[in-house]
Coordinates of C-alpha atoms in Angstrom, one line a residue:
Chain A
M17 CA 22.1 1.3 21.3
E18 CA 22.8 -0.5 18.1
T19 CA 22.4 -4.2 17.3
L20 CA 24.8 -5.3 14.5
L21 CA 23.8 -8.4 12.4
S22 CA 25.8 -9.8 9.4
F23 CA 26.2 -12.3 6.7
N24 CA 29.7 -12.6 5.4
D25 CA 30.4 -8.8 4.6
R26 CA 26.8 -7.6 4.6
Q27 CA 25.8 -5.8 7.7
V28 CA 22.5 -4.6 9.1
R29 CA 22.3 -2.2 12.1
I30 CA 19.3 -1.9 14.3
G31 CA 18.6 1.1 16.3
P32 CA 16.8 4.3 17.0
Q33 CA 19.1 6.3 14.6
H34 CA 18.7 3.8 11.6
P35 CA 15.8 3.1 9.3
F36 CA 13.4 0.6 10.6
V37 CA 14.5 -3.1 10.1
V38 CA 12.1 -5.6 8.7
I39 CA 12.8 -9.2 9.5
G40 CA 10.8 -10.9 6.9
E41 CA 8.5 -13.6 8.4
R42 CA 7.4 -15.7 5.3
I43 CA 9.9 -18.5 5.6
N44 CA 7.8 -20.3 8.1
P45 CA 5.9 -23.4 7.0
T46 CA 3.2 -23.0 9.9
R47 CA -0.1 -22.4 8.1
R48 CA 1.6 -22.3 4.6
K49 CA 0.8 -25.7 2.7
K50 CA 2.9 -25.2 -0.4
L51 CA 6.0 -24.1 1.5
L52 CA 5.5 -27.1 4.0
E53 CA 5.1 -29.6 1.5
T54 CA 7.9 -28.4 -0.5
M55 CA 10.4 -28.1 2.5
A56 CA 9.2 -31.6 3.7
A57 CA 10.3 -33.0 0.4
G58 CA 13.8 -31.3 0.7
D59 CA 12.9 -28.7 -2.0
F60 CA 13.7 -25.2 -1.0
S61 CA 12.6 -23.4 -4.1
V62 CA 9.5 -21.9 -2.5
A63 CA 11.5 -20.7 0.4
L64 CA 14.2 -19.2 -1.9
D65 CA 11.4 -17.3 -3.8
D66 CA 10.0 -16.1 -0.4
A67 CA 13.6 -15.0 0.5
R68 CA 14.1 -13.0 -2.7
N69 CA 10.6 -11.5 -2.6
Q70 CA 11.0 -10.3 0.8
I71 CA 14.3 -8.7 0.2
A72 CA 13.0 -7.1 -2.9
A73 CA 10.1 -5.7 -0.7
G74 CA 12.5 -4.2 1.8
A75 CA 13.2 -6.9 4.3
Q76 CA 16.9 -6.6 5.6
V77 CA 16.9 -9.8 7.7
L78 CA 15.1 -13.2 7.0
D79 CA 13.4 -15.1 9.9
V80 CA 14.0 -18.9 9.1
N81 CA 11.7 -21.5 10.6
A82 CA 11.9 -25.2 9.7
G83 CA 9.2 -26.6 11.8
V84 CA 7.9 -29.3 9.5
P85 CA 6.0 -31.8 11.7
G86 CA 7.6 -35.1 11.6
A87 CA 10.8 -33.7 10.0
D88 CA 14.4 -33.7 11.5
E89 CA 14.3 -30.1 12.4
P90 CA 18.2 -29.8 13.0
K91 CA 19.0 -31.3 9.7
L92 CA 16.2 -29.4 7.9
L93 CA 17.1 -26.0 9.4
A94 CA 20.8 -26.5 8.5
D95 CA 20.2 -27.6 4.8
L96 CA 17.7 -24.6 4.5
T97 CA 20.3 -22.3 5.9
R98 CA 23.0 -23.5 3.5
A99 CA 20.5 -23.0 0.5
L100 CA 19.8 -19.5 1.7
M101 CA 23.4 -18.7 2.2
Q102 CA 24.1 -19.7 -1.2
S103 CA 21.2 -17.7 -2.8
V104 CA 20.8 -14.4 -1.0
S105 CA 23.0 -12.1 1.2
A106 CA 20.7 -11.0 4.1
P107 CA 21.6 -11.9 7.7
L108 CA 19.4 -14.7 9.1
C109 CA 17.1 -15.0 12.1
F110 CA 17.1 -18.6 13.3
D111 CA 13.4 -19.3 14.6
S112 CA 13.1 -22.5 16.6
A113 CA 12.3 -23.7 20.0
N114 CA 14.7 -26.7 19.4
P115 CA 18.2 -26.1 20.8
D116 CA 19.7 -28.7 18.4
A117 CA 18.3 -26.9 15.4
L118 CA 19.6 -23.7 16.6
Q119 CA 23.0 -25.3 17.2
A120 CA 23.1 -26.9 13.8
A121 CA 22.2 -23.6 12.0
L122 CA 24.4 -21.4 14.1
A123 CA 27.3 -23.8 13.6
L124 CA 27.5 -23.5 9.9
Y125 CA 26.4 -19.7 9.5
T126 CA 29.1 -17.3 8.3
G127 CA 28.2 -14.1 10.2
K128 CA 26.3 -12.7 13.3
A129 CA 22.8 -14.2 13.3
L130 CA 19.8 -13.4 15.3
I131 CA 18.1 -16.1 17.4
N132 CA 14.3 -16.1 17.7
S133 CA 13.9 -16.4 20.7
T134 CA 14.4 -16.9 24.3
T135 CA 11.8 -16.1 27.0
G136 CA 12.4 -14.9 30.5
E137 CA 11.9 -18.5 31.7
E138 CA 14.9 -20.0 33.3
K139 CA 14.6 -23.3 31.3
M140 CA 14.9 -21.2 28.1
L141 CA 17.5 -18.8 29.3
S142 CA 19.8 -21.6 30.4
V143 CA 19.7 -23.3 26.9
V144 CA 19.5 -20.3 24.4
L145 CA 21.9 -17.9 26.1
P146 CA 25.0 -20.3 25.9
L147 CA 24.3 -20.9 22.3
A148 CA 24.2 -17.1 21.6
A149 CA 27.3 -16.7 23.6
K150 CA 29.2 -19.5 21.8
Y151 CA 28.2 -18.3 18.4
H152 CA 28.2 -14.5 19.1
A153 CA 24.6 -14.2 17.9
A154 CA 22.1 -11.6 19.0
V155 CA 18.7 -12.9 20.7
I156 CA 15.2 -11.8 20.7
G157 CA 13.9 -11.9 24.3
V158 CA 10.2 -12.3 24.5
I159 CA 8.9 -10.9 27.9
T160 CA 7.3 -14.2 29.0
G161 CA 8.4 -14.9 32.7
D162 CA 8.3 -18.3 34.7
K163 CA 4.7 -17.4 35.5
G164 CA 3.5 -16.4 32.0
V165 CA 3.1 -12.9 30.5
P166 CA 2.8 -10.5 33.3
A167 CA -0.3 -8.2 33.1
T168 CA 1.4 -4.8 33.8
P169 CA 4.1 -2.8 32.0
E170 CA 6.1 -2.6 35.1
A171 CA 6.1 -6.3 35.7
R172 CA 6.9 -6.9 32.1
L173 CA 9.9 -4.5 32.4
E174 CA 11.2 -6.8 35.1
V175 CA 11.1 -9.7 32.8
A176 CA 13.1 -7.7 30.1
R177 CA 15.6 -6.6 32.8
K178 CA 16.1 -10.3 34.0
I179 CA 16.7 -11.3 30.2
V180 CA 19.3 -8.5 29.9
Q181 CA 21.1 -9.5 33.2
R182 CA 21.1 -13.2 32.5
A183 CA 22.6 -12.5 29.1
A184 CA 25.4 -10.2 30.7
D185 CA 26.1 -13.3 32.9
Y186 CA 27.1 -15.1 29.8
G187 CA 29.1 -12.2 28.4
I188 CA 26.4 -11.2 25.9
P189 CA 26.1 -7.2 25.8
A190 CA 22.9 -5.5 26.1
E191 CA 23.2 -4.4 22.4
D192 CA 22.6 -8.0 21.4
I193 CA 19.5 -8.4 23.1
I194 CA 16.3 -7.3 21.2
I195 CA 13.2 -7.3 23.4
D196 CA 9.8 -8.3 22.2
C197 CA 7.1 -6.8 24.3
L198 CA 4.6 -9.3 22.9
A199 CA 1.5 -8.3 21.3
L200 CA -1.4 -10.1 22.7
T201 CA -4.7 -10.2 20.9
V202 CA -7.0 -7.0 21.3
G203 CA -9.9 -9.1 20.3
A204 CA -9.7 -10.9 23.6
D205 CA -8.6 -7.9 25.8
S206 CA -9.2 -4.4 24.7
N207 CA -6.2 -3.2 26.8
A208 CA -3.8 -5.6 25.3
G209 CA -2.4 -3.2 22.7
R210 CA -2.0 -0.4 25.1
V211 CA -0.2 -2.4 27.7
T212 CA 2.2 -3.6 25.1
L213 CA 2.7 0.0 23.8
D214 CA 3.3 1.3 27.4
T215 CA 5.7 -1.6 28.0
M216 CA 7.8 -0.7 24.8
R217 CA 8.2 2.9 26.2
L218 CA 9.2 1.7 29.6
V219 CA 11.7 -0.9 28.3
Q220 CA 13.1 1.7 26.0
Q221 CA 13.5 4.4 28.6
E222 CA 14.8 2.0 31.5
L223 CA 17.1 -0.5 29.4
G224 CA 17.7 1.4 26.1
V225 CA 17.7 -1.8 24.2
N226 CA 16.2 -2.3 20.8
L227 CA 12.7 -3.6 20.5
S228 CA 11.2 -6.0 18.0
L229 CA 7.7 -7.2 17.5
G230 CA 5.8 -10.1 16.0
A231 CA 3.2 -7.6 14.8
S232 CA 0.3 -9.8 13.5
N233 CA -1.1 -11.5 16.7
V234 CA -2.6 -8.2 17.9
S235 CA -5.3 -8.2 15.2
F236 CA -6.3 -12.0 15.5
G237 CA -10.0 -12.3 15.0
L238 CA -10.7 -8.8 13.7
P239 CA -11.6 -7.8 10.1
D240 CA -9.2 -6.0 8.1
R241 CA -6.2 -7.2 10.2
K242 CA -3.6 -5.5 7.8
S243 CA -4.8 -1.9 8.7
I244 CA -4.6 -2.8 12.4
N245 CA -1.2 -4.3 12.1
A246 CA 0.2 -1.4 10.1
A247 CA -1.2 1.2 12.7
Y248 CA 0.4 -1.0 15.5
L249 CA 3.6 -0.8 13.9
A250 CA 3.4 3.0 13.6
L251 CA 2.3 3.3 17.1
G252 CA 5.2 1.0 18.2
I253 CA 7.7 2.9 16.2
A254 CA 6.8 6.1 18.2
R255 CA 7.3 4.1 21.4
G256 CA 10.8 2.8 20.6
L257 CA 10.3 -0.2 18.2
T258 CA 13.3 -0.5 15.9
A259 CA 12.6 -3.8 14.1
A260 CA 9.6 -6.2 13.5
I261 CA 9.0 -9.8 12.3
T262 CA 6.5 -9.0 9.6
D263 CA 5.7 -9.4 6.0
P264 CA 7.1 -6.8 3.9
T265 CA 5.2 -8.1 0.7
V266 CA 1.9 -6.8 2.2
P267 CA 1.8 -3.4 0.8
E268 CA 0.0 -1.8 3.7
L269 CA 2.7 -2.7 6.0
R270 CA 5.6 -1.7 3.8
T271 CA 4.1 1.7 3.1
T272 CA 3.4 2.4 6.8
I273 CA 7.1 1.4 7.5
L274 CA 8.3 3.6 4.7
A275 CA 6.2 6.3 5.9
C276 CA 7.4 6.2 9.4
D277 CA 11.0 6.1 8.1
V278 CA 10.3 9.5 6.5
L279 CA 8.6 10.9 9.5
M280 CA 11.2 9.7 12.0
G281 CA 13.9 11.4 9.8
H282 CA 15.5 8.1 8.4
D283 CA 14.9 8.7 4.7
E284 CA 16.8 11.6 3.6
Y285 CA 15.1 13.7 0.9
S286 CA 12.4 11.2 1.2
M287 CA 14.6 9.1 -1.5
R288 CA 13.3 5.7 -0.6
W289 CA 9.7 6.8 -0.3
I290 CA 9.7 8.3 -3.9
K291 CA 11.5 5.4 -5.2
S292 CA 8.9 2.9 -3.6
F293 CA 6.0 5.0 -4.8
R294 CA 7.5 5.0 -8.4
A295 CA 7.9 1.3 -8.4
A296 CA 4.3 0.8 -7.2
Q297 CA 3.2 3.0 -10.1
K298 CA 5.2 0.9 -12.6
V299 CA 3.5 -2.3 -11.3
A300 CA 0.1 -0.8 -11.4
A301 CA 0.6 0.4 -15.0
I302 CA 1.6 -3.1 -16.0
A303 CA -1.3 -4.7 -14.2
Chain B
M22 CA -6.3 16.3 31.4
E23 CA -9.7 16.6 29.7
T24 CA -10.9 19.4 27.4
L25 CA -14.7 19.6 27.3
L26 CA -16.3 21.1 24.3
S27 CA -20.0 21.5 23.7
F28 CA -22.9 22.5 21.7
N29 CA -26.2 22.9 23.4
D30 CA -26.4 19.6 25.3
R31 CA -23.9 17.7 23.0
Q32 CA -20.5 17.1 24.8
V33 CA -17.2 16.2 23.3
R34 CA -14.4 15.2 25.6
I35 CA -10.7 15.3 24.4
G36 CA -8.2 13.4 26.5
P37 CA -5.8 10.5 26.7
Q38 CA -8.6 8.3 28.2
H39 CA -11.0 9.0 25.4
P40 CA -11.2 7.9 21.7
F41 CA -9.2 10.2 19.5
V42 CA -11.2 13.3 18.4
V43 CA -11.2 14.3 14.7
I44 CA -12.0 18.0 14.0
G45 CA -13.2 17.9 10.5
E46 CA -11.2 20.4 8.3
R47 CA -13.4 20.5 5.1
I48 CA -15.3 23.8 6.0
N49 CA -12.6 25.9 4.7
P50 CA -12.8 27.7 1.4
T51 CA -8.9 27.8 0.8
R52 CA -8.2 25.8 -2.2
R53 CA -11.9 24.5 -2.5
K54 CA -13.4 26.4 -5.4
K55 CA -16.9 25.3 -5.0
L56 CA -17.2 25.8 -1.4
L57 CA -15.5 29.2 -2.0
E58 CA -18.1 30.3 -4.7
T59 CA -21.2 29.2 -2.9
M60 CA -20.0 30.8 0.5
A61 CA -19.2 34.0 -1.4
A62 CA -22.8 34.1 -2.6
G63 CA -24.1 33.5 0.9
D64 CA -25.1 29.9 0.0
F65 CA -24.0 27.5 2.7
S66 CA -25.4 24.3 1.0
V67 CA -21.9 22.8 0.3
A68 CA -20.7 23.9 3.7
L69 CA -23.6 22.1 5.3
D70 CA -23.0 18.8 3.2
D71 CA -19.5 19.0 4.3
A72 CA -20.6 19.1 7.9
R73 CA -23.0 16.2 7.6
N74 CA -20.5 14.1 5.5
Q75 CA -17.7 14.6 8.0
I76 CA -19.9 13.7 11.1
A77 CA -21.0 10.6 9.2
A78 CA -17.3 9.9 8.8
G79 CA -16.5 10.2 12.4
A80 CA -15.8 13.9 12.9
Q81 CA -16.9 15.0 16.6
V82 CA -16.0 18.6 16.0
L83 CA -16.1 20.7 13.0
D84 CA -13.5 23.4 12.1
V85 CA -15.3 26.5 10.6
N86 CA -13.4 28.9 8.3
A87 CA -14.9 31.8 6.5
G88 CA -11.9 33.2 4.9
V89 CA -13.3 34.3 1.5
P90 CA -11.2 36.9 -0.1
G91 CA -13.0 40.3 -0.3
A92 CA -15.9 39.0 1.9
D93 CA -17.0 40.6 5.3
E94 CA -15.4 37.9 7.4
P95 CA -17.2 38.5 10.7
K96 CA -20.5 38.6 9.1
L97 CA -19.9 35.5 7.0
L98 CA -18.6 33.5 10.0
A99 CA -21.5 34.5 12.0
D100 CA -24.0 33.6 9.2
L101 CA -22.2 30.2 8.6
T102 CA -22.3 29.6 12.4
R103 CA -26.0 30.1 12.5
A104 CA -26.5 27.9 9.5
L105 CA -24.4 25.2 11.0
M106 CA -26.2 25.5 14.5
Q107 CA -29.4 24.9 12.8
S108 CA -28.4 21.9 11.0
V109 CA -25.9 19.8 12.9
S110 CA -25.2 19.3 16.5
A111 CA -21.3 19.1 16.9
P112 CA -19.2 21.5 18.7
L113 CA -17.5 24.1 16.5
C114 CA -14.0 25.2 16.1
F115 CA -13.8 28.7 14.9
D116 CA -10.8 29.1 12.5
S117 CA -9.8 32.7 12.0
A118 CA -7.0 35.1 12.4
N119 CA -9.6 37.9 12.4
P120 CA -10.6 38.9 16.1
D121 CA -13.8 40.5 15.0
A122 CA -14.8 37.3 13.2
L123 CA -13.9 35.2 16.3
Q124 CA -16.0 37.7 18.5
A125 CA -18.9 37.6 16.1
A126 CA -19.0 33.8 16.0
L127 CA -18.4 33.4 19.7
A128 CA -21.1 35.9 20.6
L129 CA -23.9 33.9 19.2
Y130 CA -22.7 30.4 19.6
T131 CA -24.5 28.3 22.3
G132 CA -21.9 26.1 23.9
K133 CA -18.2 25.8 24.6
A134 CA -16.3 26.2 21.4
L135 CA -12.8 25.8 20.4
I136 CA -10.7 28.8 18.9
N137 CA -8.3 28.0 16.1
S138 CA -5.8 29.4 17.1
T139 CA -3.5 31.5 19.0
T140 CA 0.3 31.4 18.6
G141 CA 2.9 32.1 21.4
E142 CA 3.3 35.6 20.1
E143 CA 2.4 38.5 22.3
K144 CA 0.3 40.3 19.8
M145 CA -1.8 37.2 19.3
L146 CA -2.0 36.0 23.0
S147 CA -3.3 39.5 24.0
V148 CA -6.2 39.4 21.5
V149 CA -7.2 35.8 21.3
L150 CA -7.0 34.9 25.1
P151 CA -9.3 37.8 26.2
L152 CA -11.9 36.4 23.7
A153 CA -11.4 32.8 25.0
A154 CA -11.9 34.0 28.6
K155 CA -14.9 36.2 27.9
Y156 CA -16.8 33.3 26.1
H157 CA -15.3 30.4 28.1
A158 CA -14.0 28.8 24.9
A159 CA -11.0 26.5 24.6
V160 CA -8.2 27.5 22.5
I161 CA -5.5 25.8 20.3
G162 CA -2.1 27.1 20.9
V163 CA 0.3 26.7 18.1
I164 CA 3.9 26.6 19.1
T165 CA 5.2 29.7 17.1
G166 CA 6.8 32.2 19.3
D167 CA 7.9 35.8 18.8
K168 CA 10.9 34.7 16.8
G169 CA 9.2 32.1 14.8
V170 CA 9.1 28.3 15.3
P171 CA 11.9 27.3 17.4
A172 CA 14.2 24.6 16.0
T173 CA 14.4 22.2 19.1
P174 CA 11.8 20.4 21.0
E175 CA 13.1 22.0 24.2
A176 CA 12.7 25.5 22.9
R177 CA 9.2 24.6 21.6
L178 CA 8.3 23.3 25.1
E179 CA 8.9 26.8 26.3
V180 CA 6.6 28.3 23.9
A181 CA 3.9 25.8 24.9
R182 CA 4.6 26.7 28.6
K183 CA 4.3 30.4 27.8
I184 CA 0.8 30.0 26.2
V185 CA -0.4 27.9 29.1
Q186 CA 0.9 30.5 31.6
R187 CA -0.5 33.4 29.7
A188 CA -3.9 31.8 29.5
A189 CA -3.8 31.2 33.2
D190 CA -3.3 35.0 33.6
Y191 CA -6.6 35.4 32.0
G192 CA -8.3 32.7 34.2
I193 CA -8.4 30.1 31.3
P194 CA -7.3 26.6 32.9
A195 CA -4.7 24.4 31.3
E196 CA -7.3 21.9 30.2
D197 CA -8.7 24.5 28.0
I198 CA -5.4 24.9 26.1
I199 CA -4.7 22.4 23.4
I200 CA -1.2 22.7 22.0
D201 CA -0.3 22.0 18.3
C202 CA 3.3 21.2 18.0
L203 CA 3.2 22.1 14.2
A204 CA 4.0 19.8 11.7
L205 CA 6.6 21.4 9.1
T206 CA 7.3 19.7 5.9
V207 CA 9.5 16.7 5.8
G208 CA 10.1 17.4 2.2
A209 CA 12.0 20.5 3.1
D210 CA 13.7 19.3 6.1
S211 CA 14.1 15.4 6.8
N212 CA 14.0 16.1 10.7
A213 CA 10.9 18.1 10.6
G214 CA 8.6 15.1 11.5
R215 CA 11.0 13.8 14.3
V216 CA 11.2 17.2 16.0
T217 CA 7.6 17.7 16.2
L218 CA 7.1 14.0 17.5
D219 CA 9.7 14.7 20.0
T220 CA 7.9 18.0 21.0
M221 CA 4.7 16.2 21.5
R222 CA 6.2 13.8 24.0
L223 CA 8.0 16.6 25.8
V224 CA 5.0 18.9 26.0
Q225 CA 2.9 15.9 27.1
Q226 CA 5.2 15.0 29.9
E227 CA 5.9 18.3 31.2
L228 CA 2.6 20.1 30.8
G229 CA -0.1 17.2 30.7
V230 CA -2.2 19.1 28.1
N231 CA -4.1 17.8 25.1
L232 CA -2.3 18.0 21.9
S233 CA -3.8 18.5 18.5
L234 CA -2.2 18.8 15.0
G235 CA -2.9 20.0 11.5
A236 CA -1.9 16.8 10.1
S237 CA -1.4 17.4 6.4
N238 CA 1.6 20.0 6.1
V239 CA 3.9 17.4 6.9
S240 CA 3.6 15.6 3.6
F241 CA 3.6 18.6 1.3
G242 CA 5.3 18.0 -2.0
L243 CA 5.5 14.2 -1.5
P244 CA 3.7 11.5 -3.4
D245 CA 1.0 9.4 -1.6
R246 CA 0.4 12.1 0.9
K247 CA -2.5 10.2 2.5
S248 CA -0.3 7.5 3.6
I249 CA 2.3 9.9 5.1
N250 CA -0.5 11.7 6.9
A251 CA -2.1 8.5 8.2
A252 CA 1.4 7.3 9.5
Y253 CA 2.0 10.7 11.2
L254 CA -1.3 10.5 13.0
A255 CA -0.5 6.9 14.4
L256 CA 3.0 8.0 15.3
G257 CA 1.6 11.2 16.9
I258 CA -1.1 9.3 18.9
A259 CA 1.7 7.1 20.6
R260 CA 3.3 10.4 21.6
G261 CA 0.1 12.0 23.2
L262 CA -1.8 13.3 20.3
T263 CA -5.5 13.3 21.4
A264 CA -7.1 15.2 18.4
A265 CA -6.2 16.4 14.9
I266 CA -7.8 18.8 12.5
T267 CA -8.0 16.5 9.4
D268 CA -10.4 15.1 7.1
P269 CA -12.3 11.9 8.3
T270 CA -13.9 11.3 4.7
V271 CA -10.4 10.1 3.5
P272 CA -10.7 6.5 4.2
E273 CA -6.9 5.9 5.0
L274 CA -7.1 8.6 7.7
R275 CA -10.4 7.3 9.2
T276 CA -9.1 3.7 9.2
T277 CA -5.9 4.6 10.8
I278 CA -7.6 6.7 13.6
L279 CA -10.2 3.9 14.2
A280 CA -7.2 1.3 14.3
C281 CA -5.3 3.4 16.8
D282 CA -8.5 3.7 18.9
V283 CA -8.5 -0.3 19.0
L284 CA -5.0 -0.5 20.0
M285 CA -4.8 2.3 22.5
G286 CA -7.8 0.5 24.3
H287 CA -10.5 3.2 23.3
D288 CA -12.7 0.8 21.4
E289 CA -14.2 -1.7 23.6
Y290 CA -14.8 -5.2 22.0
S291 CA -13.7 -3.3 18.8
M292 CA -17.1 -2.5 18.2
R293 CA -16.6 0.8 16.3
W294 CA -13.9 -1.0 14.1
I295 CA -16.1 -3.8 13.2
K296 CA -19.1 -1.4 12.5
S297 CA -17.0 0.8 10.4
F298 CA -15.7 -2.3 8.5
R299 CA -19.1 -3.7 7.8
A300 CA -20.4 -0.1 6.7
A301 CA -17.3 0.0 4.2
Q302 CA -18.4 -3.5 2.8
K303 CA -21.9 -2.4 2.2
V304 CA -20.6 0.7 0.2
A305 CA -18.2 -1.6 -1.7
A306 CA -21.1 -3.9 -2.5
I307 CA -23.3 -1.3 -3.8
A308 CA -20.5 0.4 -6.0

């Protein structure tokens, strides 16, 4: 199954037959003081630098979050979207729990966006899915149900199935739903990683939809989080993960993703691998 | 399914419910000049250092290869085996294409060894399987058939099935067969990695046996081979790989394997991960 995203004439295809798609996570003011302060002042220079740097590091889609405490989020997300559309040409992923903010950004966006996210909860589905249908956007569906995150892969599959079915009720095809199997923290529960990986396999086999992941929660509280997150991406890719919301400017993550593309047959003649290695060598020679 | 290996009272269990098992590859004189020269002179000091260093780095089993050109391989493998048995207490994996060498080492080994390897070729099966049966050893079965390495996962599965069935004819149970799905070089064929990964899934689902891999061929000819090999291990682990013949003294490989153990639920409270991180910090502080 293939999820098409676009911005003007730029298209990005997510699917098991394509290279892995990185959705750059950095344009998010949560826990990033400088980005927060500049965005709060209506200055998008830091956000635009983040956009360019992530694209240079291999991001094909940019997550955009305007959650600045106290700010008018719909206006801020719309303004930031306009600024991004004037500066870079990657499809955008609108990251908000505020329906008015999603509406404001989707209304002015020229292309097929991604919405981050709905859960399987009725109150979310009934708000987010109509917006996706109206603007022909794709949607990330996180497998949280009305009673929270189910414990077993089988119960999580049922939440994913519900999201796909409710989307169909709104005329949204399954290829426009990307399921996030939700990585909980292994530091809190040793089985958290395995349950999510088993859910990925099940959802991929049963529903055939694309899978994404916010790949950094899993390592919360552990040392050397980058290495855990990188290994998690590789394990996920072998289970059907076709995209992730992550930071491609972290070398360990970018390298792992490029290596997986080589090994999954998505980098003919290993051209991107070799090119990336040479670029890193040049940077090292200058430093 | 669980493969038990042992040396005296030391037991190692390979299986999806256990931490990943590293079979240390370094005691192999091919392409290692100093090891070759010392072994050729009957001096096992370098080999014993390799044994200790690999165990310290997390190897649970040691591959032992005495392929010194011009040497009496049965005598050399037997002598090396004796030296190892007197110095370390890890189960051994006898790595030879010479049946007399395997026979000599197996005859004096006190425990349940691993034989590396048979293929699916009749001429190999009819020589290696009787040795495994006689000495109650486990065997790595490489999925090369009488007509070479099949192109598709389905055809490779049939070679694996043949190995397991022929082993059964000799009274060797399936849990004593570890299938190597054979990583060919992605530099030569972009699909080589994917075909092997798909074979792993198929063999694991259909036969339920343990899987091992010589994990370094895949990256031959590419830059930054360590990163490719590390990603390949993680992809493989998600597909059912439970052991690998690799070098745990390479930090990238050791880190990836430990991270996968955390994420697959095989490192309770992430104790081994945290311990390894602290040990690396100490080394860095001294250096």
